[in-house]
């Protein structure tokens, strides 16, 4: 073959011969393809780079110029016909596959799976929260909910925080553009539960709180607290002391000793921090309790008369106590977890230990 002679697929004679052979042959070739893969292979043999139609196109170059326009239209028409036939056969093959599937044996949807799917379980924070809520429930406290996006006055002002208290600073709390904030503690529920209501009350309020802290082994910007408060006639500090002692024994076991240290919170007077005898060294002093034998677990106190007044409750007629604790802290101590970040990383190797 000289350079001027175009290549023509073997068995075809010139352009017309090639075109006719393709036109006559492709319907049967497509019909004979039983699978989508086989069909695509046939299509490639016709239209692909080395396909029959491509060979025919090259043969077109040998035609006299006057015939080329008609020949081009012929090729395009044939190409369209091949593509339409391909699509039709593709649909037919899919239809056949579906028909086979539908006429085959039915699936038994009631069969149990061969591999049992793993069962979920509570997160350590959920375990601790539910346990603490149960303790307070058994003491007569009901559960009260509160919003995580809160008004400044419910989170701070009505609880007796002065306007320039550092906690109200932009740097310490997350503020929304509308002037609300993500609650910095669950004490907001005290206001929510008491405002315009008539005592007695006894509530616990577990929930998520937010502070602008950088995360490290002991801090997270989002964590969980549980608030408890009780208001009635003639509630005294000894009632608070009794509830705390009962709570500590239920949570950490009989004989758990507690200790109260005076402390300051704007919404209680007097205020205190509560320590439990160190659960690790039983009081002899270790690195967790920094040699003191005690570990701080919560803040508490007698509800400040100003808070009652801000909520429309007469402080002469009613008294009450409140306490608040961080659930992460309780969980870390309970399980001997050394880094608070483990609680939010959702590593299954960590979480599966709480199954
Ligand atoms: N709201 C306090 C905090 O986030 C915890 C707290 C302290 C709650 C004393 C109380 C309380 O109800 O009486 O640090």
PDB file of C-alpha atoms and ligand atoms in Angstrom, residues 184-187 190 211 225 227-228 265 267-268 272 298-301 322-325, ligand 1:
ATOM      1  CA  UNK A 184     -21.708  29.689  80.599  1.00  0.00           C
ATOM      2  CA  UNK A 185     -23.301  27.520  83.284  1.00  0.00           C
ATOM      3  CA  UNK A 186     -26.528  25.652  84.022  1.00  0.00           C
ATOM      4  CA  UNK A 187     -27.367  28.184  86.753  1.00  0.00           C
ATOM      5  CA  UNK A 190     -32.540  28.616  88.340  1.00  0.00           C
ATOM      6  CA  UNK A 211     -16.794  29.083  77.723  1.00  0.00           C
ATOM      7  CA  UNK A 225     -22.827  20.684  84.079  1.00  0.00           C
ATOM      8  CA  UNK A 227     -27.378  22.185  88.573  1.00  0.00           C
ATOM      9  CA  UNK A 228     -29.592  21.260  91.504  1.00  0.00           C
ATOM     10  CA  UNK A 265     -20.332  32.723  93.859  1.00  0.00           C
ATOM     11  CA  UNK A 267     -25.755  33.933  93.386  1.00  0.00           C
ATOM     12  CA  UNK A 268     -25.306  32.259  96.780  1.00  0.00           C
ATOM     13  CA  UNK A 272     -19.015  26.811  99.523  1.00  0.00           C
ATOM     14  CA  UNK A 298     -18.856  21.074  93.110  1.00  0.00           C
ATOM     15  CA  UNK A 299     -19.886  24.560  94.154  1.00  0.00           C
ATOM     16  CA  UNK A 300     -22.936  25.295  96.275  1.00  0.00           C
ATOM     17  CA  UNK A 301     -24.579  27.655  98.714  1.00  0.00           C
ATOM     18  CA  UNK A 322     -28.260  25.529  94.932  1.00  0.00           C
ATOM     19  CA  UNK A 323     -25.344  23.465  93.739  1.00  0.00           C
ATOM     20  CA  UNK A 324     -23.590  22.999  90.447  1.00  0.00           C
ATOM     21  CA  UNK A 325     -21.016  20.518  89.209  1.00  0.00           C
TER      22      UNK A 325
HETATM   23  N1  LIG B   1     -22.399  28.075  88.202  1.00  0.00           N
HETATM   24  C1  LIG B   1     -21.158  27.735  88.872  1.00  0.00           C
HETATM   25  C2  LIG B   1     -20.072  27.529  87.842  1.00  0.00           C
HETATM   26  O1  LIG B   1     -20.364  27.358  86.694  1.00  0.00           O
HETATM   27  C3  LIG B   1     -21.303  26.490  89.693  1.00  0.00           C
HETATM   28  C4  LIG B   1     -22.169  26.698  90.885  1.00  0.00           C
HETATM   29  C5  LIG B   1     -21.595  27.179  92.068  1.00  0.00           C
HETATM   30  C6  LIG B   1     -23.516  26.468  90.835  1.00  0.00           C
HETATM   31  C7  LIG B   1     -22.347  27.370  93.180  1.00  0.00           C
HETATM   32  C8  LIG B   1     -24.322  26.674  91.966  1.00  0.00           C
HETATM   33  C9  LIG B   1     -23.713  27.126  93.138  1.00  0.00           C
HETATM   34  O2  LIG B   1     -25.623  26.459  91.954  1.00  0.00           O
HETATM   35  O3  LIG B   1     -24.472  27.323  94.236  1.00  0.00           O
HETATM   36  O4  LIG B   1     -18.921  27.517  88.179  1.00  0.00           O
END
